[in-house]
Short mmCIF file of C-alpha atoms and ligand atoms in Angstrom, two decimals:
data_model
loop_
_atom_site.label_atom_id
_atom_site.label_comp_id
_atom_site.label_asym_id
_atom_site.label_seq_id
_atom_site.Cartn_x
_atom_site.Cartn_y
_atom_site.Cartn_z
CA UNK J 634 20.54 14.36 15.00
CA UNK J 635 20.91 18.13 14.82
CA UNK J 636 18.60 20.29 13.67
CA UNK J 637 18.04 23.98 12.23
CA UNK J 638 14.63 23.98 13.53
CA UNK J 639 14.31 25.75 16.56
CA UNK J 640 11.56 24.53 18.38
CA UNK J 641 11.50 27.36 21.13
CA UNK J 642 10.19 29.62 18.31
CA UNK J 643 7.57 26.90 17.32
CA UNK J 644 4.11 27.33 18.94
CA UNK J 645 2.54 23.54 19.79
CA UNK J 646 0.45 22.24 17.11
CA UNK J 647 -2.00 19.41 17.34
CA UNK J 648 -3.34 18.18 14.26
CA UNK J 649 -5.97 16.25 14.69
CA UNK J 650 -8.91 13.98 13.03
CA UNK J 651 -11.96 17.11 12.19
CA UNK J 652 -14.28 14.40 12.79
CA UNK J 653 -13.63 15.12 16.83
CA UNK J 654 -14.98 18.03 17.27
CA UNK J 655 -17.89 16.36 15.31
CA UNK J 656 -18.67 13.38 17.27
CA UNK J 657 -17.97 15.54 21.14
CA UNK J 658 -15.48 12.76 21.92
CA UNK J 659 -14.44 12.70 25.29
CA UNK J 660 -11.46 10.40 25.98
CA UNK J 661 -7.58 9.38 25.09
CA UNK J 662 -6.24 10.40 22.31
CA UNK J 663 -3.60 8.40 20.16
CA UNK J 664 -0.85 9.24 17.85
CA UNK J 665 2.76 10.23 17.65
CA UNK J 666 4.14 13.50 18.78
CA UNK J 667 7.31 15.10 17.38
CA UNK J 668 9.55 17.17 19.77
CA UNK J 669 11.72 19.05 16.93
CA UNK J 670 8.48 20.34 15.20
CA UNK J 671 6.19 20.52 18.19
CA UNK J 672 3.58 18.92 16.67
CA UNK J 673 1.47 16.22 17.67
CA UNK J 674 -0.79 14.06 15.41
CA UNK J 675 -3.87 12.97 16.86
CA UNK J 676 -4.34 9.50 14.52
CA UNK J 677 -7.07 7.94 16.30
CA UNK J 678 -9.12 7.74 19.34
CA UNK J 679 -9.74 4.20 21.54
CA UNK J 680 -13.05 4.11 19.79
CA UNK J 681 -11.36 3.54 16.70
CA UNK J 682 -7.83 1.69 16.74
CA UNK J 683 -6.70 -0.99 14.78
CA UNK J 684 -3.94 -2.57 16.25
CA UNK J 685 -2.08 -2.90 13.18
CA UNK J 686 -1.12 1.09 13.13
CA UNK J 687 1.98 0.56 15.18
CA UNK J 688 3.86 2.58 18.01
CA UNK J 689 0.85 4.65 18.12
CA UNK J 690 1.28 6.00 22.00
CA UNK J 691 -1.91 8.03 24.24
CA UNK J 692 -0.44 11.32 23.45
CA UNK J 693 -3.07 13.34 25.49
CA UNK J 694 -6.60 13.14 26.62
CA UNK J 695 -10.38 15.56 25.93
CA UNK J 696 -12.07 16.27 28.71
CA UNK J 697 -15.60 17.97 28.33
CA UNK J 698 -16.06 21.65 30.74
CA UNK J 699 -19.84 21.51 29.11
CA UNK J 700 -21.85 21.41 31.82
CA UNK J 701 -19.92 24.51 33.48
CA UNK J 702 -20.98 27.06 31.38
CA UNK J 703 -20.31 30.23 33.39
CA UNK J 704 -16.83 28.72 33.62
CA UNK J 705 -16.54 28.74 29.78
CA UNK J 706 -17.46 31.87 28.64
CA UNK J 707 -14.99 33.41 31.32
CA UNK J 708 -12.07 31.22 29.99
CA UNK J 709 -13.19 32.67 26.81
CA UNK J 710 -12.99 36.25 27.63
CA UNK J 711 -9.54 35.78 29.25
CA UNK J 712 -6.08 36.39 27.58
CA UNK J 713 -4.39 32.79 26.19
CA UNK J 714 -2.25 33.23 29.94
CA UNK J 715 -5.27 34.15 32.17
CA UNK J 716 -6.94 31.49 29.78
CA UNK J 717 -4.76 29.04 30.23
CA UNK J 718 -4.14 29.64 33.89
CA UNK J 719 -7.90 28.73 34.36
CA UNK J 720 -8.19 25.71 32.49
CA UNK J 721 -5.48 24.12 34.83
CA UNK J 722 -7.37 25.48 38.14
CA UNK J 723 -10.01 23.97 36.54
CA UNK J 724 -9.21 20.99 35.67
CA UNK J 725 -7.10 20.49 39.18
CA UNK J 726 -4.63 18.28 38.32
CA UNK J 727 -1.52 19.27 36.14
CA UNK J 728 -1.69 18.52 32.10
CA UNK J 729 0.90 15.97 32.67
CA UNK J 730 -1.40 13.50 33.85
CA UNK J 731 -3.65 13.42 30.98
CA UNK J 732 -0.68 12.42 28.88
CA UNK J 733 1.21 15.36 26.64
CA UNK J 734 -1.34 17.38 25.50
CA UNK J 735 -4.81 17.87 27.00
CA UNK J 736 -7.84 19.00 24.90
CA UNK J 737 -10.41 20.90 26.84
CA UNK J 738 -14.18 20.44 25.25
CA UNK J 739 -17.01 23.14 24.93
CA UNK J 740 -19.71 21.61 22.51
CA UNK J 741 -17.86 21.57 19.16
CA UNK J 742 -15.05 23.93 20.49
CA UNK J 743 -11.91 22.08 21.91
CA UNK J 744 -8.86 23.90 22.73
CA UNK J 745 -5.36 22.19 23.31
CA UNK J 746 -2.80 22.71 26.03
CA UNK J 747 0.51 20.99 25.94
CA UNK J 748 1.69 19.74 29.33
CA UNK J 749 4.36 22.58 29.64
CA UNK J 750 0.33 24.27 29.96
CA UNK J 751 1.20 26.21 26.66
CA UNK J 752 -2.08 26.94 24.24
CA UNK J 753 -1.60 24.94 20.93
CA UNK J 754 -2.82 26.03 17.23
CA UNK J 755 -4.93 23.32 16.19
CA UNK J 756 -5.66 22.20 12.81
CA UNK J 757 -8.30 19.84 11.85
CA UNK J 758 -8.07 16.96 9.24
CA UNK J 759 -10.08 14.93 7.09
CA UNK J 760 -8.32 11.46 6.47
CA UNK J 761 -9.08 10.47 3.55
CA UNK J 762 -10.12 13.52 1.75
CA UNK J 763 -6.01 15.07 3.09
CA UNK J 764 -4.34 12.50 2.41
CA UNK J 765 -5.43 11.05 -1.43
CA UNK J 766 -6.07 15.33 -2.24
CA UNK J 767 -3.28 14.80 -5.05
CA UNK J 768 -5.17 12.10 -6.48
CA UNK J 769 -8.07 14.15 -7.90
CA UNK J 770 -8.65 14.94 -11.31
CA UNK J 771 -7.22 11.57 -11.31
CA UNK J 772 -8.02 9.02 -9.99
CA UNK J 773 -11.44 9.01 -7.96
CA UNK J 774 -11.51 8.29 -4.22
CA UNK J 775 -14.34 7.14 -3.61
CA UNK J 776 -14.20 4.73 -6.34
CA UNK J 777 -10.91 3.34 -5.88
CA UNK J 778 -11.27 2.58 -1.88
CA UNK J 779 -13.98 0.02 -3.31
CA UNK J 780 -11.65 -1.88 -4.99
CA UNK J 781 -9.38 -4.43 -3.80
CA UNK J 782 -6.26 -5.62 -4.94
CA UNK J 783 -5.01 -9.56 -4.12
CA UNK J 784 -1.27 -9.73 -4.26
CA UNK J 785 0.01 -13.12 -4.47
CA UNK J 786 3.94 -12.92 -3.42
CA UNK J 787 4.17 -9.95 -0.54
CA UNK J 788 8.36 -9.35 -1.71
CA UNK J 789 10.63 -6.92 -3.96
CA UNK J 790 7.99 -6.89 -6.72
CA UNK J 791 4.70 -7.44 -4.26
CA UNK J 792 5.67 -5.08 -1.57
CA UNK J 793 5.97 -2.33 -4.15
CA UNK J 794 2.56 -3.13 -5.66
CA UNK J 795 0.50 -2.96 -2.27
CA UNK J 796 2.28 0.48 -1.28
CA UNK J 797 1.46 2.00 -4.98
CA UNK J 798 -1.77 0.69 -5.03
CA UNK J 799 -2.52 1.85 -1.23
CA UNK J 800 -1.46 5.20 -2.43
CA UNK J 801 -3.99 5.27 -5.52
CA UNK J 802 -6.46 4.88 -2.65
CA UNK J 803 -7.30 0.96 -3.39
CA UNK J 804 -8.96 0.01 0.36
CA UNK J 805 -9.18 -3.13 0.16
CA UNK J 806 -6.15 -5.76 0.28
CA UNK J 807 -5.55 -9.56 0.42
CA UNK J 808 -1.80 -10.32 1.09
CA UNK J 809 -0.81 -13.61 0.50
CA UNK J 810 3.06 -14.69 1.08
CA UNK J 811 4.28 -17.62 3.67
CA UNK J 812 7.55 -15.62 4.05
CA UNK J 813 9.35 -13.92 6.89
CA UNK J 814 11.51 -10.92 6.10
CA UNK J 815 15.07 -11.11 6.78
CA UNK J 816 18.16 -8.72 6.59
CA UNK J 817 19.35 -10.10 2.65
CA UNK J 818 15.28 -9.02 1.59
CA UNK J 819 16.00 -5.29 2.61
CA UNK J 820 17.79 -3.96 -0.34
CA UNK J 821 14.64 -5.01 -2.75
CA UNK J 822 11.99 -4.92 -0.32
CA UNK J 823 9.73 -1.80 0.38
CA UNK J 824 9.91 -2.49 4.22
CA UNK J 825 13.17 -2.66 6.87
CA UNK J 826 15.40 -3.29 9.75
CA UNK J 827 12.20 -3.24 12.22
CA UNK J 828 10.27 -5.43 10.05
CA UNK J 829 12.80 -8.27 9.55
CA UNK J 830 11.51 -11.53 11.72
CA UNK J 831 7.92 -10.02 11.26
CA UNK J 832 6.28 -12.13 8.00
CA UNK J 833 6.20 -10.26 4.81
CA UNK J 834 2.52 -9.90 5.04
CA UNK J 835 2.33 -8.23 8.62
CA UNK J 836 5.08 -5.82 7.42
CA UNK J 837 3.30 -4.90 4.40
CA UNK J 838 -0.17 -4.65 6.35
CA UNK J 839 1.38 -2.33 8.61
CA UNK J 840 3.26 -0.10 5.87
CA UNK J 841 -0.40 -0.08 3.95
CA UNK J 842 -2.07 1.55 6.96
CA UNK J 843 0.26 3.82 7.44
CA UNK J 844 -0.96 5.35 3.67
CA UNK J 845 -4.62 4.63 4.81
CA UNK J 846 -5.55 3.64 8.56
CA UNK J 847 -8.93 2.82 7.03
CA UNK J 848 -7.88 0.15 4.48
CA UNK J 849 -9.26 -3.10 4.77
CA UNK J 850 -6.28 -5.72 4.58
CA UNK J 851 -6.68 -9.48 5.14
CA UNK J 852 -3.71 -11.34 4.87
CA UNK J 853 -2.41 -15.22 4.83
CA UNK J 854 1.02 -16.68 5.81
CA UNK J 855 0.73 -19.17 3.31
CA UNK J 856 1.09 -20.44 -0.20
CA UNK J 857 -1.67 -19.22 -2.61
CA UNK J 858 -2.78 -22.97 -3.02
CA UNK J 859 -3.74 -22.61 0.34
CA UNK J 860 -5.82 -19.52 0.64
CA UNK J 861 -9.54 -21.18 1.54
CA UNK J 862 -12.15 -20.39 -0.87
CA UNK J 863 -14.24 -18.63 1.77
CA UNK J 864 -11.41 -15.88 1.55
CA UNK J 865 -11.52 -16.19 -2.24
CA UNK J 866 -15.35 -15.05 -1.92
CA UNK J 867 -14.81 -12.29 0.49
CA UNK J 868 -12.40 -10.73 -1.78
CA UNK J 869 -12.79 -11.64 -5.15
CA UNK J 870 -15.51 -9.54 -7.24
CA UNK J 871 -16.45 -6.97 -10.00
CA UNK J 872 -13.94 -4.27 -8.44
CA UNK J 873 -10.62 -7.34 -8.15
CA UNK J 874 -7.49 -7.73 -9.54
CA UNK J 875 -5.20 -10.69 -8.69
CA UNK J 876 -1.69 -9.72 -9.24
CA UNK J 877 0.81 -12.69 -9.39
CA UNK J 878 4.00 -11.47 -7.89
CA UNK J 879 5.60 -15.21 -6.95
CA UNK J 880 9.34 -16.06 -7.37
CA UNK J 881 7.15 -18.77 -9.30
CA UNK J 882 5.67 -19.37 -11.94
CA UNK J 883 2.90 -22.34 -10.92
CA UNK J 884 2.03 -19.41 -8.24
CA UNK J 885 1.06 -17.52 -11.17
CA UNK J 886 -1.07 -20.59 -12.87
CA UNK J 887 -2.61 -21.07 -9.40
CA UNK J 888 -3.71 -17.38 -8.99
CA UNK J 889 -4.88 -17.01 -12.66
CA UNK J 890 -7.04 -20.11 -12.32
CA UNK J 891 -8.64 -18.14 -9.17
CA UNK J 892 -9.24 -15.49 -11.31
CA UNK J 893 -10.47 -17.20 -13.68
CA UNK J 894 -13.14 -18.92 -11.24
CA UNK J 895 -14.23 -15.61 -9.91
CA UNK J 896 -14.39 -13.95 -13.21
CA UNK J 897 -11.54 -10.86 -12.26
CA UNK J 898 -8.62 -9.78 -14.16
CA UNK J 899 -5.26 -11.06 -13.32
CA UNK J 900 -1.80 -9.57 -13.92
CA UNK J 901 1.72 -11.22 -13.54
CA UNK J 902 5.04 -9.67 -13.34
CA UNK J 903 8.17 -11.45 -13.77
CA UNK J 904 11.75 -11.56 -14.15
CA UNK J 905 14.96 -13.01 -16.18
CA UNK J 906 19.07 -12.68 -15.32
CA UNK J 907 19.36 -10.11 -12.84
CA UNK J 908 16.53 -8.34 -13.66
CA UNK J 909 17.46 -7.28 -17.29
CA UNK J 910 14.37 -7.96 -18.69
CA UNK J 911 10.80 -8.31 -16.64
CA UNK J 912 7.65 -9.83 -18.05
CA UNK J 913 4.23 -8.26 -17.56
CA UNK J 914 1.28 -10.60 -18.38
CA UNK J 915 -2.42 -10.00 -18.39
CA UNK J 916 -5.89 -11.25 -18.97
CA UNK J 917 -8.61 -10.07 -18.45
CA UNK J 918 -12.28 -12.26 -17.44
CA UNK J 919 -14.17 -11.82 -20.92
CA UNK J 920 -11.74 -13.95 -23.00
CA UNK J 921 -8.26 -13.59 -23.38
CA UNK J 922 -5.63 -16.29 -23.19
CA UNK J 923 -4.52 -17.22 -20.05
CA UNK J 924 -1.63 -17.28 -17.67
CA UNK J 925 -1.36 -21.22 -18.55
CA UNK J 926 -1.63 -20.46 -22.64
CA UNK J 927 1.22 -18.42 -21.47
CA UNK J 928 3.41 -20.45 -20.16
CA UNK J 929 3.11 -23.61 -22.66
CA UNK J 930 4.08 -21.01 -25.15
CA UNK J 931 6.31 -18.91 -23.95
CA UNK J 932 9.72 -20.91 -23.73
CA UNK J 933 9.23 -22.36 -27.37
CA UNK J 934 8.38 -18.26 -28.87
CA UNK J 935 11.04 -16.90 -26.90
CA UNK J 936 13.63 -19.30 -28.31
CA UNK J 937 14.86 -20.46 -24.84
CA UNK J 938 14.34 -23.11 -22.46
CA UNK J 939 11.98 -20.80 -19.33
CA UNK J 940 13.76 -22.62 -16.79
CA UNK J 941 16.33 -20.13 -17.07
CA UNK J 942 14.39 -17.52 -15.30
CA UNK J 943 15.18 -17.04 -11.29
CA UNK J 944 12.33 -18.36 -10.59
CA UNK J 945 13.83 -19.97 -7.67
CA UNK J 946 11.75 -23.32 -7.88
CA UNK J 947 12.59 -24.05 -11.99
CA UNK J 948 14.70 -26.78 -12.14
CA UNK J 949 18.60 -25.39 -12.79
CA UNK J 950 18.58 -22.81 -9.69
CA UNK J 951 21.52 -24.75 -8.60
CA UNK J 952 23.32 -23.50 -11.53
CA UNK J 953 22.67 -20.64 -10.94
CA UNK J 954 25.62 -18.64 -9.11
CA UNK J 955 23.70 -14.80 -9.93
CA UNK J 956 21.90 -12.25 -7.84
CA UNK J 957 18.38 -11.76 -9.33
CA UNK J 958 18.29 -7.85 -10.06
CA UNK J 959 18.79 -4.87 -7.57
CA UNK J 960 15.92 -2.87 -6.63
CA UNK J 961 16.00 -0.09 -9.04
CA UNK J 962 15.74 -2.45 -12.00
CA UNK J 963 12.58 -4.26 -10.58
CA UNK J 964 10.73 -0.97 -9.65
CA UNK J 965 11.35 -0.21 -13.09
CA UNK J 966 9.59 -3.01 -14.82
CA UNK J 967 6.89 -3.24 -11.76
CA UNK J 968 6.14 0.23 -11.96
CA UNK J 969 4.59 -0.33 -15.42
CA UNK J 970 2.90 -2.96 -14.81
CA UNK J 971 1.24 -1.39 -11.24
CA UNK J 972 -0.11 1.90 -14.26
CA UNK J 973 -1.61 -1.54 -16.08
CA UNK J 974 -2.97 -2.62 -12.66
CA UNK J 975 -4.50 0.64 -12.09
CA UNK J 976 -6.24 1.01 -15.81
CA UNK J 977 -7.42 -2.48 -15.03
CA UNK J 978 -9.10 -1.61 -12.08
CA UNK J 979 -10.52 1.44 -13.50
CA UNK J 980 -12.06 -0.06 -16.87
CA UNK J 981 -15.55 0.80 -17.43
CA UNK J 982 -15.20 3.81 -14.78
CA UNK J 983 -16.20 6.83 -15.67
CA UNK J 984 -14.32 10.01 -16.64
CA UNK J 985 -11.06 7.72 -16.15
CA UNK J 986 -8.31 7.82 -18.81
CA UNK J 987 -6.64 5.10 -19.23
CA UNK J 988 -2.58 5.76 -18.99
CA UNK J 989 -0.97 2.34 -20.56
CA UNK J 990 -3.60 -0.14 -21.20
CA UNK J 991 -4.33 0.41 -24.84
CA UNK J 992 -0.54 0.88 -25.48
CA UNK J 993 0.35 -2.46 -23.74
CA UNK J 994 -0.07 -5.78 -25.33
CA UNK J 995 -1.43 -8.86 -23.36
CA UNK J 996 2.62 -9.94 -23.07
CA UNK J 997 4.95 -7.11 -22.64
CA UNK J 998 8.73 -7.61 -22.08
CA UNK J 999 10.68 -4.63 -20.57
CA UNK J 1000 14.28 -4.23 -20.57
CA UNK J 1001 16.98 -2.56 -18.02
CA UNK J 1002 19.98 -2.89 -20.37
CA UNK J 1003 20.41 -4.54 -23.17
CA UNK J 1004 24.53 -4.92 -22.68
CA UNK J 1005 25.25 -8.45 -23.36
CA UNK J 1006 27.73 -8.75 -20.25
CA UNK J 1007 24.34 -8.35 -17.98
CA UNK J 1008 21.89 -9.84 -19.75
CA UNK J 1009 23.62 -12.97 -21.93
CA UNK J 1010 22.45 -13.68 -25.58
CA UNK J 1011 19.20 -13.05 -24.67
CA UNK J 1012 19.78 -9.14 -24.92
CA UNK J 1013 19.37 -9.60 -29.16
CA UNK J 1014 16.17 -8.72 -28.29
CA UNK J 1015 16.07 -5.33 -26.84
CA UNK J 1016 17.32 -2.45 -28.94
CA UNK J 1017 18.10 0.11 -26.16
CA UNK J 1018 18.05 0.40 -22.71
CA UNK J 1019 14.52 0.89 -20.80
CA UNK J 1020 12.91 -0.33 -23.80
CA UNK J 1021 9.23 -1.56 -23.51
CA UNK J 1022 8.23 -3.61 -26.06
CA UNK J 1023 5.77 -6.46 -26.95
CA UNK J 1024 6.40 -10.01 -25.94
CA UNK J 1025 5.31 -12.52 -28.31
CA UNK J 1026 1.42 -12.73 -29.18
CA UNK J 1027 -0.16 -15.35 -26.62
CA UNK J 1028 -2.41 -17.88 -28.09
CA UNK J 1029 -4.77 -20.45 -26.60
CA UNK J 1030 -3.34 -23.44 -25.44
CA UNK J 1031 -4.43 -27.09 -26.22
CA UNK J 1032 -6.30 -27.49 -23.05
CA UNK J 1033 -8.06 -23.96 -23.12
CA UNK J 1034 -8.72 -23.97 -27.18
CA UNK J 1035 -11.63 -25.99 -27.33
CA UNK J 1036 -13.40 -23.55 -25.62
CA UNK J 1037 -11.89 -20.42 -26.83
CA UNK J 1038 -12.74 -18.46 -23.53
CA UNK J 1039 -10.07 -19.99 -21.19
CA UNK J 1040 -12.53 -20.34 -18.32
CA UNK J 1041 -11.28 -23.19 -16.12
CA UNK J 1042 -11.58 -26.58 -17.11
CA UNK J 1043 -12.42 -28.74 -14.24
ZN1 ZN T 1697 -5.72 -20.68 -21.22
#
């Protein structure tokens, strides 16, 4: 592709993890390097790698000139030429070897040569503190990478979650989906072309750590039901939210009954005809109906039979001959419920203002359009388009009445 940068005006730059010059790592260094700019990231060294940051390459190598220190000081005194000139007589061997960029090592001091032997500008960074930096005032860091977010469905609406949620600096992540990602998911999905024939989870996992190399993310090819309860343990606490985002809605009982075991909040979003409406549901662990009060209630409130959802396993999906929403309309509706996801996860945190949460009821319907040609008779309910409005009040159901908390009943 062309270009207007011209990269014979660029001097080399190699940005790289502060925490180097910290630690006096000697060694291969890994990360991607961009010809156009000149710049090459230093990501990570072998000490620390996780396999899942992909097409990471050895871009270049440290070596340590420490215990020469009469050659030092005279590199130092040199011009950058001279300098550099030195460095290679030095070392003996030409940069190329050590991969594209070589970083010579005096105590905390490295300098960086590019294998063309040009000096680089270097510029330190501090992972996490760089990249969440627009996040404070906000949200805080250190608080959020402590929380952990279970995301039951990994497609349009889940893939979306994990990626806004990675971005509010959540760190830790259970993905659950048994699905592989194929060309017809691209248009919704969050991840693409290279991903397709990878499962949903692994593409998501590797999208996350590209936001945060230092999340935490555990993930399972399967159905929720399956998820073992040892996994359940590991990531379900005080600082959890389940989020049900299943084409499904006995997914959504399922992962609400976890919830409800491990005493976290849990949050579904949903959707009708092509998208023209989406559901947001949530409850939260100190008594509040639940996902099943929910749906006993729902179809007879809403005046119409809920098997007319896509949820692709309710029982007319035959009948139906429709595409279930494009992209745009199920960011929409998610992207409200991810703001309740994040006042969820930040309730009883200090400093934190809550965005949507005391605005939202427990059942909140959001609408793309309200034409009728879209979204069928069911549009008498909306009033305009991208209206947010409440669903229907959720009561308890016969099975979780008798004990007005809707803890599980075994
Ligand atoms: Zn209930």
């Amino acid at each position: 592709m062309n270009s207007f940068l011209n990269n014979r005006q660029r001097t080399p730059k190699v940005l790289f993890p502060k925490s180097l010059e910290e630690d006096i790592y000697c060694g291969k260094l890994l990360g991607y390097s961009h010809p156009q700019t000149s710049i090459y990231n230093v990501v990570c060294t072998d000490e620390f790698l996780s396999p899942s940051i992909k097409n990471l390459i050895v871009i270049g190598q440290i070596i340590n000139i420490d215990e020469d220190e009469k050659y030092f000081s005279y590199f130092i005194n040199l011009d950058d030429n001279a300098r550099t000139k030195q460095i290679i007589n030095f070392v003996n061997k030409p940069v190329t070897e050590f991969g594209q960029i070589l970083g010579v090592r005096k105590g905390n001091e490295i300098i960086y040569y590019t294998s063309e032997e040009l000096m680089c500008e270097s510029e330190p960074y501090e992972l996490i503190n760089d990249v969440f930096s627009r996040n404070t005032g906000i949200l805080e860091t250190s608080s959020m990478l402590n929380k952990t977010a279970i995301i039951s469905g990994c497609g349009s609406v889940g893939s979306l979650v994990a990626l806004e949620l990675a971005r509010t600096g959540v760190g830790n992540f259970l993905l659950i989906d048994n699905d592989v990602l194929s060309y017809h998911n691209i248009c919704r999905h969050q991840c693409g072309v290279s991903d397709v024939g990878k499962t949903k989870v692994d593409a998501i996992e590797e999208r996350i750590l590209q936001i945060n190399p230092t999340a935490r993310v555990r993930k399972s090819a399967t159905l929720i039901e399956e998820v073992s309860k040892e996994i359940f343990d590991e990531f379900l606490n005080k600082n959890s939210i389940i989020i049900g985002c299943a084409d499904n809605r006995e997914g959504d009982v399922y992962a609400n009954k976890m919830s409800k075991l491990w005493k976290t909040p849990f949050l579904s979003i949903g959707f009708w005809e092509r998208a023209f409406v989406g559901e947001i549901f949530y409850t939260l662990p100190n008594g509040m109906p639940c996902y099943q009060c929910f749906y006993d209630e729902i179809g007879i409130v809403l005046e119409r039979p809920v098997n007319t959802k896509f949820y692709t396993n309710e029982k007319n999906l035959e009948k139906l001959n429709f595409e279930p929403g494009i992209s745009v309309d199920i960011n929409y509706v998610t992207t409200i419920a991810i703001k309740l996801a994040i006042d969820i996860l930040n309730i009883g945190s200090e400093n934190y203002i809550p965005k949507v949460i005391d605005h939202l009821d427990q059942f909140t319907l959001v609408c793309n359009t309200n034409d009728e040609r879209i979204g069928g008779e069911q549009t008498k309910h909306f009033s305009y388009p991208l209206q947010i409005r409440k669903g229907v009040d959720v009561s308890y159901c016969n099975k979780c009445a008798d004990i007005k908390s809707c803890v599980l009943l075994t």
